[in-house]
PDB file of C-alpha atoms in Angstrom:
ATOM      1  CA  MET J   1     -57.989  23.334  -2.833  1.00  0.00           C
ATOM      2  CA  PRO J   2     -58.228  27.121  -2.286  1.00  0.00           C
ATOM      3  CA  VAL J   3     -60.622  29.153  -4.401  1.00  0.00           C
ATOM      4  CA  PRO J   4     -58.827  31.751  -6.585  1.00  0.00           C
ATOM      5  CA  PRO J   5     -59.469  35.321  -5.346  1.00  0.00           C
ATOM      6  CA  ILE J   6     -60.946  36.415  -8.682  1.00  0.00           C
ATOM      7  CA  ARG J   7     -63.519  33.610  -8.472  1.00  0.00           C
ATOM      8  CA  LEU J   8     -64.538  34.703  -4.983  1.00  0.00           C
ATOM      9  CA  PHE J   9     -64.814  38.306  -6.172  1.00  0.00           C
ATOM     10  CA  LEU J  10     -66.969  37.356  -9.166  1.00  0.00           C
ATOM     11  CA  ALA J  11     -69.166  35.093  -7.057  1.00  0.00           C
ATOM     12  CA  GLY J  12     -69.652  37.824  -4.477  1.00  0.00           C
ATOM     13  CA  ALA J  13     -70.445  40.385  -7.149  1.00  0.00           C
ATOM     14  CA  ALA J  14     -72.996  38.087  -8.780  1.00  0.00           C
ATOM     15  CA  LEU J  15     -74.704  37.404  -5.474  1.00  0.00           C
ATOM     16  CA  ALA J  16     -74.704  41.072  -4.455  1.00  0.00           C
ATOM     17  CA  LEU J  17     -76.487  42.075  -7.655  1.00  0.00           C
ATOM     18  CA  GLN J  18     -79.550  39.941  -6.946  1.00  0.00           C
ATOM     19  CA  PRO J  19     -82.735  41.906  -6.237  1.00  0.00           C
ATOM     20  CA  LEU J  20     -83.392  42.732  -2.605  1.00  0.00           C
ATOM     21  CA  ALA J  21     -87.061  41.890  -3.058  1.00  0.00           C
ATOM     22  CA  ALA J  22     -85.987  38.263  -3.262  1.00  0.00           C
ATOM     23  CA  GLN J  23     -85.646  38.131   0.506  1.00  0.00           C
ATOM     24  CA  ALA J  24     -89.236  36.992   0.967  1.00  0.00           C
ATOM     25  CA  ASP J  25     -88.806  33.775   2.926  1.00  0.00           C
ATOM     26  CA  SER J  26     -85.780  31.823   4.146  1.00  0.00           C
ATOM     27  CA  ILE J  27     -83.363  29.276   2.766  1.00  0.00           C
ATOM     28  CA  ASP J  28     -84.695  26.619   5.138  1.00  0.00           C
ATOM     29  CA  GLY J  29     -86.204  23.650   3.337  1.00  0.00           C
ATOM     30  CA  THR J  30     -85.371  21.105   0.673  1.00  0.00           C
ATOM     31  CA  TRP J  31     -84.039  22.358  -2.648  1.00  0.00           C
ATOM     32  CA  CYS J  32     -83.943  20.471  -5.967  1.00  0.00           C
ATOM     33  CA  ALA J  33     -81.245  20.883  -8.624  1.00  0.00           C
ATOM     34  CA  PRO J  34     -82.579  21.913 -12.041  1.00  0.00           C
ATOM     35  CA  ILE J  35     -81.090  19.049 -14.062  1.00  0.00           C
ATOM     36  CA  ASP J  36     -79.855  16.014 -12.176  1.00  0.00           C
ATOM     37  CA  GLY J  37     -82.309  15.551  -9.287  1.00  0.00           C
ATOM     38  CA  ARG J  38     -79.836  16.271  -6.491  1.00  0.00           C
ATOM     39  CA  THR J  39     -81.291  17.734  -3.304  1.00  0.00           C
ATOM     40  CA  LEU J  40     -79.961  20.026  -0.599  1.00  0.00           C
ATOM     41  CA  ARG J  41     -81.695  20.218   2.778  1.00  0.00           C
ATOM     42  CA  ILE J  42     -81.282  23.194   5.084  1.00  0.00           C
ATOM     43  CA  ALA J  43     -82.651  23.489   8.629  1.00  0.00           C
ATOM     44  CA  GLY J  44     -80.878  26.424  10.217  1.00  0.00           C
ATOM     45  CA  ALA J  45     -77.165  25.612  10.304  1.00  0.00           C
ATOM     46  CA  ASP J  46     -77.891  21.879   9.788  1.00  0.00           C
ATOM     47  CA  PHE J  47     -77.316  21.005   6.130  1.00  0.00           C
ATOM     48  CA  THR J  48     -77.702  17.709   4.266  1.00  0.00           C
ATOM     49  CA  THR J  49     -75.538  18.024   1.166  1.00  0.00           C
ATOM     50  CA  PRO J  50     -76.422  16.658  -2.281  1.00  0.00           C
ATOM     51  CA  GLY J  51     -74.023  13.797  -1.510  1.00  0.00           C
ATOM     52  CA  GLY J  52     -75.978  12.910   1.649  1.00  0.00           C
ATOM     53  CA  SER J  53     -73.504  14.231   4.235  1.00  0.00           C
ATOM     54  CA  ARG J  54     -74.970  15.886   7.332  1.00  0.00           C
ATOM     55  CA  ILE J  55     -72.877  18.926   8.193  1.00  0.00           C
ATOM     56  CA  ILE J  56     -72.989  22.295   9.930  1.00  0.00           C
ATOM     57  CA  GLY J  57     -72.952  25.183   7.453  1.00  0.00           C
ATOM     58  CA  LEU J  58     -72.954  28.956   7.647  1.00  0.00           C
ATOM     59  CA  TYR J  59     -76.585  30.012   7.894  1.00  0.00           C
ATOM     60  CA  GLY J  60     -78.274  33.315   7.266  1.00  0.00           C
ATOM     61  CA  ARG J  61     -82.003  33.621   6.724  1.00  0.00           C
ATOM     62  CA  HIS J  62     -81.465  34.561   3.060  1.00  0.00           C
ATOM     63  CA  ASP J  63     -78.007  33.138   2.336  1.00  0.00           C
ATOM     64  CA  GLY J  64     -75.574  30.499   3.449  1.00  0.00           C
ATOM     65  CA  ALA J  65     -72.450  28.540   2.628  1.00  0.00           C
ATOM     66  CA  TYR J  66     -70.752  25.268   3.391  1.00  0.00           C
ATOM     67  CA  THR J  67     -67.512  23.439   2.714  1.00  0.00           C
ATOM     68  CA  VAL J  68     -67.927  20.372   0.515  1.00  0.00           C
ATOM     69  CA  PRO J  69     -67.148  17.227   2.580  1.00  0.00           C
ATOM     70  CA  ALA J  70     -64.067  15.154   1.740  1.00  0.00           C
ATOM     71  CA  ASP J  71     -66.036  12.253   0.218  1.00  0.00           C
ATOM     72  CA  GLU J  72     -67.978  14.379  -2.297  1.00  0.00           C
ATOM     73  CA  PRO J  73     -67.062  15.919  -5.677  1.00  0.00           C
ATOM     74  CA  GLY J  74     -65.427  19.325  -5.179  1.00  0.00           C
ATOM     75  CA  ALA J  75     -64.166  18.333  -1.718  1.00  0.00           C
ATOM     76  CA  GLY J  76     -62.854  21.251   0.308  1.00  0.00           C
ATOM     77  CA  GLY J  77     -64.476  23.858  -1.938  1.00  0.00           C
ATOM     78  CA  GLN J  78     -67.059  26.372  -0.801  1.00  0.00           C
ATOM     79  CA  VAL J  79     -70.688  26.262  -1.924  1.00  0.00           C
ATOM     80  CA  LEU J  80     -72.384  29.663  -1.745  1.00  0.00           C
ATOM     81  CA  LEU J  81     -76.166  29.975  -1.437  1.00  0.00           C
ATOM     82  CA  ARG J  82     -78.418  32.994  -1.973  1.00  0.00           C
ATOM     83  CA  LEU J  83     -82.206  33.136  -1.810  1.00  0.00           C
ATOM     84  CA  MET J  84     -83.619  34.708  -4.973  1.00  0.00           C
ATOM     85  CA  GLY J  85     -87.299  34.409  -4.170  1.00  0.00           C
ATOM     86  CA  GLU J  86     -89.563  32.303  -2.036  1.00  0.00           C
ATOM     87  CA  ASP J  87     -88.944  29.244  -4.206  1.00  0.00           C
ATOM     88  CA  LEU J  88     -85.595  29.976  -5.936  1.00  0.00           C
ATOM     89  CA  LEU J  89     -82.083  29.510  -4.552  1.00  0.00           C
ATOM     90  CA  GLN J  90     -78.888  30.464  -6.394  1.00  0.00           C
ATOM     91  CA  VAL J  91     -76.223  27.809  -5.781  1.00  0.00           C
ATOM     92  CA  LEU J  92     -72.584  28.436  -6.677  1.00  0.00           C
ATOM     93  CA  GLU J  93     -70.617  25.190  -6.439  1.00  0.00           C
ATOM     94  CA  PRO J  94     -66.829  24.860  -6.814  1.00  0.00           C
ATOM     95  CA  ASP J  95     -65.629  24.993 -10.422  1.00  0.00           C
ATOM     96  CA  SER J  96     -69.064  25.667 -11.932  1.00  0.00           C
ATOM     97  CA  LEU J  97     -71.341  28.504 -12.926  1.00  0.00           C
ATOM     98  CA  PRO J  98     -74.179  29.535 -10.589  1.00  0.00           C
ATOM     99  CA  LEU J  99     -77.350  27.478 -10.953  1.00  0.00           C
ATOM    100  CA  VAL J 100     -80.836  28.301  -9.746  1.00  0.00           C
ATOM    101  CA  TRP J 101     -82.364  25.497  -7.712  1.00  0.00           C
ATOM    102  CA  GLN J 102     -86.081  25.304  -6.907  1.00  0.00           C
ATOM    103  CA  ARG J 103     -87.757  24.540  -3.634  1.00  0.00           C
ATOM    104  CA  CYS J 104     -88.740  20.879  -3.920  1.00  0.00           C
ATOM    105  CA  ARG J 105     -92.398  19.966  -4.136  1.00  0.00           C
ATOM    106  CA  PRO J 106     -93.623  16.829  -2.318  1.00  0.00           C
ATOM    107  CA  ALA J 107     -93.821  14.971  -5.662  1.00  0.00           C
ATOM    108  CA  ASP J 108     -90.124  15.732  -6.290  1.00  0.00           C
ATOM    109  CA  LEU J 109     -89.166  13.960  -3.071  1.00  0.00           C
ATOM    110  CA  SER J 110     -91.231  10.795  -3.517  1.00  0.00           C
ATOM    111  CA  SER J 111     -88.963   9.215  -6.143  1.00  0.00           C
TER     112      SER J 111
END
C-alpha cells in the first residue's frame, strides 16, 4: 500500500522541524512505546520490530526507517524514526500520528 505523497511531505516536514540539539546520542538501543508496551530494538541496520520480526532497516546515527513486514499490522508501510534527545525517539508509523517513544530502562524489559 503506497503512502500518499502529502503524508510523506507532512512527515518529512515534522521530522525536519525537530531541534538539532536532539542529536546527542544514537538511535541504537531498545525503545518502548508510550502506551502499549511494544518495543523496537535497533543495532545499526539490524532492527527487531514491535511485532518481533528481525529485519534490515535504513540506519542513520540519528534517524532511520523500515518497511513493516508482511505479517504485522501496517504491512508494507514505512516507519520513520528520528532521535529527539538521548532518550526520546519520534516514531511515525503507517496511518497514525507521530508518537514519542522512550529508551527502555532495564525494568521495562523484565516483564
